Tab-separated table of C-alpha atoms in Angstrom:
chain	number	residue	atom	x	y	z
N	4	UNK	CA	1.169	-7.310	-34.380
N	5	UNK	CA	-1.397	-10.054	-33.829
N	6	UNK	CA	-4.898	-8.455	-33.404
N	7	UNK	CA	-6.235	-9.295	-29.736
N	8	UNK	CA	-9.624	-8.842	-27.955
N	9	UNK	CA	-8.173	-5.904	-26.069
N	10	UNK	CA	-7.636	-4.260	-29.383
N	11	UNK	CA	-11.250	-4.638	-30.517
N	12	UNK	CA	-12.277	-3.275	-27.156
N	13	UNK	CA	-10.229	-0.151	-27.664
N	14	UNK	CA	-12.037	0.121	-31.221
N	15	UNK	CA	-15.246	-0.196	-29.454
N	16	UNK	CA	-14.672	2.082	-26.697
N	17	UNK	CA	-13.334	5.249	-29.173
N	18	UNK	CA	-16.644	4.355	-31.293
N	19	UNK	CA	-18.910	4.480	-28.150
N	20	UNK	CA	-17.259	7.859	-26.920
N	21	UNK	CA	-16.822	9.397	-30.154
N	22	UNK	CA	-13.540	10.539	-28.940
N	23	UNK	CA	-9.913	9.119	-28.102
N	24	UNK	CA	-9.514	11.274	-25.089
N	25	UNK	CA	-12.647	10.306	-23.697
N	26	UNK	CA	-11.990	6.549	-24.627
N	27	UNK	CA	-8.673	6.978	-22.870
N	28	UNK	CA	-10.333	8.126	-19.753
N	29	UNK	CA	-13.012	5.251	-19.956
N	30	UNK	CA	-10.233	2.498	-20.133
N	31	UNK	CA	-7.785	4.164	-17.776
N	32	UNK	CA	-5.253	4.967	-20.361
N	33	UNK	CA	-3.280	7.940	-20.980
N	34	UNK	CA	-4.285	9.775	-24.183
N	35	UNK	CA	-1.103	9.468	-25.891
N	36	UNK	CA	-0.765	5.766	-25.304
N	37	UNK	CA	-4.175	4.739	-26.604
N	38	UNK	CA	-3.467	7.256	-29.912
N	39	UNK	CA	-0.234	4.976	-30.136
N	40	UNK	CA	-2.113	1.617	-29.806
N	41	UNK	CA	-4.751	2.730	-32.062
N	42	UNK	CA	-2.159	3.640	-34.861
N	43	UNK	CA	-0.709	-0.169	-34.414
N	44	UNK	CA	-4.134	-1.727	-34.706
N	45	UNK	CA	-4.685	0.585	-38.066
N	46	UNK	CA	-1.374	-0.935	-39.474
N	47	UNK	CA	-2.164	-4.216	-38.492
N	48	UNK	CA	-5.505	-3.829	-40.436
N	49	UNK	CA	-4.239	-2.031	-43.348
N	50	UNK	CA	-5.856	1.220	-43.005
N	51	UNK	CA	-7.507	4.183	-40.781
N	52	UNK	CA	-10.353	2.993	-38.429
N	53	UNK	CA	-11.620	6.654	-37.686
N	54	UNK	CA	-11.855	9.952	-39.178
N	55	UNK	CA	-10.685	12.468	-36.448
N	56	UNK	CA	-11.229	16.044	-36.428
N	57	UNK	CA	-12.385	18.627	-33.830
N	58	UNK	CA	-15.613	17.272	-33.758
N	59	UNK	CA	-14.488	13.711	-32.732
N	60	UNK	CA	-13.811	10.391	-34.111
N	61	UNK	CA	-15.915	8.669	-36.637
N	62	UNK	CA	-15.686	5.047	-37.874
N	63	UNK	CA	-14.549	4.888	-41.542
N	64	UNK	CA	-15.844	2.134	-43.762
N	65	UNK	CA	-12.971	-0.138	-42.424
N	66	UNK	CA	-13.847	0.849	-38.998
N	67	UNK	CA	-17.606	0.173	-39.418
N	68	UNK	CA	-16.311	-3.429	-40.451
N	69	UNK	CA	-14.323	-4.023	-37.552
N	70	UNK	CA	-16.937	-2.706	-35.261
N	71	UNK	CA	-19.603	-5.058	-36.686
N	72	UNK	CA	-17.354	-8.010	-36.097
N	73	UNK	CA	-16.253	-6.844	-32.590
N	74	UNK	CA	-19.735	-6.277	-31.471
N	75	UNK	CA	-20.478	-9.867	-32.163
N	76	UNK	CA	-17.008	-11.569	-31.020
N	77	UNK	CA	-16.707	-9.523	-27.628
N	78	UNK	CA	-19.992	-10.308	-26.058
N	79	UNK	CA	-19.579	-14.329	-27.456
N	80	UNK	CA	-16.101	-14.428	-25.675
N	81	UNK	CA	-17.523	-12.603	-22.512
N	82	UNK	CA	-20.165	-15.242	-22.106
N	83	UNK	CA	-17.627	-18.047	-22.650
N	84	UNK	CA	-15.468	-16.647	-19.895
N	85	UNK	CA	-18.198	-16.222	-17.658
N	86	UNK	CA	-19.674	-19.699	-18.196
N	87	UNK	CA	-16.163	-21.253	-17.824
N	88	UNK	CA	-15.473	-19.215	-14.514
N	89	UNK	CA	-18.869	-20.231	-13.271
N	90	UNK	CA	-18.362	-24.128	-14.001
N	91	UNK	CA	-14.795	-24.031	-12.564
N	92	UNK	CA	-16.183	-22.482	-9.262
N	93	UNK	CA	-19.169	-24.888	-8.988
N	94	UNK	CA	-17.100	-27.326	-7.045
N	95	UNK	CA	-15.315	-24.976	-4.787
N	96	UNK	CA	-15.391	-26.260	-1.221
N	97	UNK	CA	-12.578	-24.501	0.461
N	98	UNK	CA	-13.453	-21.083	1.926
N	99	UNK	CA	-12.478	-18.373	-0.769
N	100	UNK	CA	-13.663	-14.696	-0.415
N	101	UNK	CA	-12.903	-12.365	-3.396
N	102	UNK	CA	-14.038	-8.837	-2.742
N	103	UNK	CA	-14.328	-6.069	-5.047
N	104	UNK	CA	-14.735	-2.229	-4.207
N	105	UNK	CA	-13.130	0.873	-3.560
N	106	UNK	CA	-13.165	3.380	-0.982
N	107	UNK	CA	-15.613	1.158	1.435
N	108	UNK	CA	-15.632	2.129	5.112
N	109	UNK	CA	-15.609	-1.378	6.239
N	110	UNK	CA	-13.575	-3.266	3.750
N	111	UNK	CA	-10.524	-3.638	6.125
N	112	UNK	CA	-12.453	-4.591	9.220
N	113	UNK	CA	-14.333	-6.982	7.189
N	114	UNK	CA	-11.381	-8.731	5.716
N	115	UNK	CA	-9.620	-8.663	9.177
N	116	UNK	CA	-12.688	-10.473	10.955
N	117	UNK	CA	-12.884	-13.047	8.124
N	118	UNK	CA	-9.250	-13.668	8.438
N	119	UNK	CA	-9.254	-13.854	12.169
N	120	UNK	CA	-12.213	-16.161	12.292
N	121	UNK	CA	-11.065	-18.266	9.339
N	122	UNK	CA	-7.235	-18.601	9.267
N	123	UNK	CA	-7.281	-21.297	6.327
N	124	UNK	CA	-9.431	-18.928	4.257
N	125	UNK	CA	-8.207	-17.657	1.087
N	126	UNK	CA	-9.370	-13.895	1.013
N	127	UNK	CA	-8.428	-11.282	-1.858
N	128	UNK	CA	-9.427	-7.764	-2.520
N	129	UNK	CA	-9.725	-5.910	-6.008
N	130	UNK	CA	-9.852	-2.367	-6.623
N	131	UNK	CA	-12.183	-0.627	-9.247
N	132	UNK	CA	-13.936	2.796	-9.402
N	133	UNK	CA	-16.441	1.197	-11.801
N	134	UNK	CA	-19.403	-0.269	-10.267
N	135	UNK	CA	-20.386	-1.883	-13.413
N	136	UNK	CA	-17.073	-3.580	-13.493
N	137	UNK	CA	-17.294	-5.050	-10.138
N	138	UNK	CA	-20.793	-6.299	-10.945
N	139	UNK	CA	-19.599	-8.017	-14.072
N	140	UNK	CA	-16.757	-9.645	-12.431
N	141	UNK	CA	-19.090	-11.033	-9.744
N	142	UNK	CA	-21.640	-12.169	-12.111
N	143	UNK	CA	-18.617	-13.885	-14.141
N	144	UNK	CA	-17.441	-15.674	-11.557
N	145	UNK	CA	-14.177	-13.729	-11.067
N	146	UNK	CA	-15.085	-11.826	-7.619
N	147	UNK	CA	-17.442	-13.343	-5.136
N	148	UNK	CA	-18.722	-9.984	-3.447
N	149	UNK	CA	-19.035	-6.348	-4.573
N	150	UNK	CA	-18.881	-3.602	-1.786
N	151	UNK	CA	-20.370	-0.686	-3.214
N	152	UNK	CA	-22.799	2.450	-2.469
N	153	UNK	CA	-25.880	3.888	-3.950
N	154	UNK	CA	-27.033	7.514	-3.115
N	155	UNK	CA	-30.561	8.394	-1.917
N	156	UNK	CA	-33.093	5.726	-2.822
N	157	UNK	CA	-31.230	4.391	-5.919
N	158	UNK	CA	-30.866	0.884	-6.288
N	159	UNK	CA	-28.010	-1.045	-7.902
N	160	UNK	CA	-28.364	-2.275	-11.597
N	161	UNK	CA	-30.239	-5.390	-11.980
N	162	UNK	CA	-28.709	-5.931	-15.427
N	163	UNK	CA	-26.248	-8.418	-13.825
N	164	UNK	CA	-28.528	-10.613	-11.861
N	165	UNK	CA	-26.851	-9.970	-8.565
N	166	UNK	CA	-28.419	-10.266	-4.881
N	167	UNK	CA	-28.183	-7.240	-3.123
N	168	UNK	CA	-28.469	-6.232	0.763
N	169	UNK	CA	-28.198	-3.012	2.461
N	170	UNK	CA	-25.706	-2.876	5.174
N	171	UNK	CA	-25.852	0.905	6.382
N	172	UNK	CA	-27.343	4.312	5.362
N	173	UNK	CA	-25.347	7.382	6.299
N	174	UNK	CA	-25.593	10.849	5.734
N	175	UNK	CA	-23.116	12.376	3.684
N	176	UNK	CA	-21.022	14.971	5.362
N	177	UNK	CA	-18.336	17.873	3.959
N	178	UNK	CA	-14.679	17.430	4.700
N	179	UNK	CA	-13.044	21.005	5.374
N	180	UNK	CA	-9.814	22.400	6.710
N	181	UNK	CA	-10.045	23.172	10.328
N	182	UNK	CA	-9.204	26.769	9.581
N	183	UNK	CA	-12.093	27.052	7.237
N	184	UNK	CA	-14.622	29.623	8.617
N	185	UNK	CA	-17.643	27.274	8.902
N	186	UNK	CA	-15.289	24.476	10.537
N	187	UNK	CA	-16.518	25.355	14.228
N	188	UNK	CA	-19.902	24.497	13.269
N	189	UNK	CA	-21.650	21.214	13.998
N	190	UNK	CA	-23.545	21.029	10.799
N	191	UNK	CA	-23.171	23.454	7.539
N	192	UNK	CA	-26.009	24.301	5.161
N	193	UNK	CA	-25.141	23.326	1.546
N	194	UNK	CA	-26.351	26.917	0.439
N	195	UNK	CA	-23.296	28.302	2.507
N	196	UNK	CA	-20.853	26.484	0.483
N	197	UNK	CA	-21.852	27.916	-2.629
N	198	UNK	CA	-18.850	30.021	-3.221
N	199	UNK	CA	-16.442	27.040	-2.670
N	200	UNK	CA	-14.607	24.859	-5.274
N	201	UNK	CA	-15.150	20.908	-4.963
N	202	UNK	CA	-13.014	17.858	-5.127
N	203	UNK	CA	-14.419	14.518	-5.556
N	204	UNK	CA	-12.730	10.853	-6.433
N	205	UNK	CA	-13.895	9.338	-9.741
N	206	UNK	CA	-16.652	6.966	-10.432
N	207	UNK	CA	-19.174	5.848	-12.878
N	208	UNK	CA	-22.413	6.142	-10.802
N	209	UNK	CA	-24.996	8.651	-10.426
N	210	UNK	CA	-23.607	10.153	-7.327
N	211	UNK	CA	-22.680	13.367	-9.418
N	212	UNK	CA	-26.017	13.817	-10.463
N	213	UNK	CA	-27.414	13.397	-6.978
N	214	UNK	CA	-24.975	16.034	-5.881
N	215	UNK	CA	-25.782	18.728	-8.596
N	216	UNK	CA	-29.425	18.448	-7.793
N	217	UNK	CA	-28.795	18.841	-4.086
N	218	UNK	CA	-26.901	21.878	-5.052
N	219	UNK	CA	-29.744	23.231	-7.356
N	220	UNK	CA	-32.220	22.551	-4.747
N	221	UNK	CA	-29.869	24.929	-2.362
N	222	UNK	CA	-29.979	27.487	-4.985
N	223	UNK	CA	-26.648	27.346	-6.682
N	224	UNK	CA	-24.471	25.560	-9.289
N	225	UNK	CA	-21.016	24.115	-7.929
N	226	UNK	CA	-18.180	26.492	-9.251
N	227	UNK	CA	-15.835	23.808	-10.208
N	228	UNK	CA	-15.223	20.240	-9.359
N	229	UNK	CA	-11.683	18.384	-9.327
N	230	UNK	CA	-11.469	14.968	-9.641
N	231	UNK	CA	-8.525	13.182	-8.027
N	232	UNK	CA	-8.055	9.778	-5.671
N	233	UNK	CA	-8.838	9.906	-2.118
N	234	UNK	CA	-5.349	11.368	-1.249
N	235	UNK	CA	-5.648	13.892	-3.738
N	236	UNK	CA	-8.856	14.916	-2.393
N	237	UNK	CA	-7.514	15.075	1.091
N	238	UNK	CA	-4.342	17.247	-0.007
N	239	UNK	CA	-6.610	19.833	-1.940
N	240	UNK	CA	-8.636	20.220	1.195
N	241	UNK	CA	-5.765	20.606	3.295
N	242	UNK	CA	-4.448	23.414	0.975
N	243	UNK	CA	-7.648	25.262	1.221
N	244	UNK	CA	-8.217	24.836	-2.528
N	245	UNK	CA	-11.330	22.950	-2.077
N	246	UNK	CA	-13.918	21.217	-0.027
N	247	UNK	CA	-15.168	17.618	-0.311
N	248	UNK	CA	-17.922	15.357	0.417
N	249	UNK	CA	-17.095	12.483	2.398
N	250	UNK	CA	-18.543	9.345	4.190
N	251	UNK	CA	-19.739	9.873	8.015
N	252	UNK	CA	-16.954	7.253	8.971
N	253	UNK	CA	-14.211	8.921	7.095
N	254	UNK	CA	-11.239	8.252	8.908
N	255	UNK	CA	-9.725	11.313	11.131
N	256	UNK	CA	-7.033	13.441	9.323
N	257	UNK	CA	-4.967	15.951	10.980
N	258	UNK	CA	-5.940	19.321	10.110
N	259	UNK	CA	-9.152	18.561	8.601
N	260	UNK	CA	-12.748	18.312	10.013
N	261	UNK	CA	-15.959	16.582	8.899
N	262	UNK	CA	-19.282	18.251	9.397
N	263	UNK	CA	-22.754	17.209	8.568
N	264	UNK	CA	-24.762	18.946	6.077
N	265	UNK	CA	-27.937	20.641	7.633
N	266	UNK	CA	-31.001	18.873	6.680
N	267	UNK	CA	-28.922	15.775	5.236
N	268	UNK	CA	-29.589	16.406	1.650
N	269	UNK	CA	-27.332	13.403	0.557
N	270	UNK	CA	-27.312	10.003	1.636
N	271	UNK	CA	-25.201	7.243	1.092
N	272	UNK	CA	-26.343	3.639	0.892
N	273	UNK	CA	-23.585	0.753	1.687
N	274	UNK	CA	-24.505	-2.274	-0.164
N	275	UNK	CA	-22.916	-5.805	-0.366
N	276	UNK	CA	-23.773	-7.890	-3.611
N	277	UNK	CA	-23.357	-11.504	-4.849
N	278	UNK	CA	-24.549	-13.738	-7.575
N	279	UNK	CA	-27.145	-16.041	-6.231
N	280	UNK	CA	-26.294	-19.142	-8.136
N	281	UNK	CA	-22.743	-18.639	-7.385
N	282	UNK	CA	-20.686	-20.940	-4.732
N	283	UNK	CA	-20.281	-17.711	-2.818
N	284	UNK	CA	-24.061	-17.558	-2.066
N	285	UNK	CA	-23.627	-20.167	0.593
N	286	UNK	CA	-21.417	-17.916	2.730
N	287	UNK	CA	-23.451	-14.903	2.082
N	288	UNK	CA	-25.078	-14.737	5.311
N	289	UNK	CA	-21.915	-14.946	7.085
N	290	UNK	CA	-20.384	-12.283	5.045
N	291	UNK	CA	-23.172	-10.300	5.360
N	292	UNK	CA	-23.426	-10.605	9.210
N	293	UNK	CA	-19.494	-9.744	9.265
N	294	UNK	CA	-20.249	-6.823	6.906
N	295	UNK	CA	-23.003	-5.635	9.672
N	296	UNK	CA	-20.226	-6.143	12.554
N	297	UNK	CA	-17.499	-4.426	10.412
N	298	UNK	CA	-19.529	-1.277	10.259
N	299	UNK	CA	-20.812	-1.209	13.777
N	300	UNK	CA	-16.893	-1.322	14.467
N	301	UNK	CA	-16.175	1.610	12.209
N	302	UNK	CA	-18.087	3.912	14.314
N	303	UNK	CA	-15.987	3.443	17.350
N	304	UNK	CA	-13.513	6.491	16.295
N	305	UNK	CA	-16.636	8.791	15.737
N	306	UNK	CA	-18.229	9.329	19.065
N	307	UNK	CA	-20.309	12.446	17.888
N	308	UNK	CA	-21.379	10.493	14.837
N	309	UNK	CA	-22.594	7.605	17.056
N	310	UNK	CA	-24.454	9.820	19.440
N	311	UNK	CA	-26.204	11.671	16.514
N	312	UNK	CA	-27.289	7.706	15.301
N	313	UNK	CA	-28.829	7.361	18.532
N	314	UNK	CA	-31.030	10.312	17.889
N	315	UNK	CA	-31.782	9.791	14.359
N	316	UNK	CA	-32.553	5.773	13.988
N	317	UNK	CA	-33.483	5.923	10.267
N	318	UNK	CA	-29.866	6.236	9.630
N	319	UNK	CA	-26.919	3.601	10.418
N	320	UNK	CA	-27.215	-0.131	10.452
N	321	UNK	CA	-29.756	-1.706	8.338
N	322	UNK	CA	-31.996	-5.023	8.491
N	323	UNK	CA	-31.264	-7.906	6.174
N	324	UNK	CA	-34.100	-7.516	4.060
N	325	UNK	CA	-33.278	-7.955	0.259
N	326	UNK	CA	-33.141	-4.781	-1.924
N	327	UNK	CA	-35.521	-4.978	-5.130
N	328	UNK	CA	-33.619	-3.833	-7.910
N	329	UNK	CA	-35.130	-2.958	-11.525
N	330	UNK	CA	-33.474	-3.612	-14.733
N	331	UNK	CA	-31.748	-0.714	-16.209
N	332	UNK	CA	-31.078	1.297	-13.230
N	333	UNK	CA	-27.799	2.657	-12.782
N	334	UNK	CA	-25.703	2.349	-9.490
N	335	UNK	CA	-24.016	4.934	-8.134
C-alpha cells in the first residue's frame, strides 16, 4: 500500500482526539473501518504509531515522527490546492453557483429561484454538518457560498476570511408529538420540558452549548440527548421517545406539532457566506437578494408564525448589513 495524504489525516485525527473511536466519529467513519485502516498504515510504515489502552491512544516514537512530517505536509498541500482552485476559478465567466449547507430552510427555494431565472446556470449543492468544512471549501474555491446558522449573538469564525450576511433571525421552537400533554399550548416554557428526553441532529458548532446554557437558566440539565439525522429525529419524536428543537419554518409533519418556547430563550440566525476575493463575490448581492426572497417564500406554509413575526419585528427577515466577525470565534 502506498502512503497517501488521507492516511496522514487519519493519523493526525487519532492524535488530536486521543482516541480511535473519537477520530472515527470526527472523520465520519465506522470505528472498525478506521482501526483496519490504521493497521494497514502501520504495516506500511513498519511499526505501531500509537500505544492504545483504556485511557486512549498515545503516539509512539514512530508516531511522533510521522505526525511531525504530516503537520508540515498537510497544510502545505492544502495551501497548494486552495491557490490552484482560486487561480483556476479566477477567469470563470459562466454563471455557476456551488452551495454548501445542510438542514437549511431556504436551500431548495433558493436553488429553484436561481434555476428558473437563469436556466443556463450550473447549480450544485454539497451537504456537510461541519461548518468548518463548508468554510474551508468556500475559502479554497471549491464552493461558492455557504448557508449555515449561528445561535444567539454568536458570529461565524473569521479564520477563513469569508464575508457573511444575515438572512433571517428566528426563535428556536420545540417539536412535539400531537398527543403530548403540552401540544395544545401556543407556547411552552422550557422548564416544563425538564423531564423530557431530547434528540438533535449532529453538528460541530456552539448550539449544544447554547441549549445547555438555556436549560441551566431554566433550572435543569437535559436528561438525555440522542443524536440522529433529521429523519431519525422525526421518528424518535413521533414514537414519543424524545422531543426536539427545530427551526421556526420546519416543514409540517403529520402527527407532530411545533410550539414556540416561552420567552424565546434560543434564537437561530441564518447566514450566507462567500469569499470576498472569489468570482462568486461578483454575484453575491444577487444570491443574497434571492436568499431573502426564498426565506419569505418559506413562511407561506406557516401562517401562525407569520402572524407572530408581524407582532415581533425584531425577528424574521434581516437587512443586508455585513456581519462583523472576530478571529477565533466558533460557528454554530
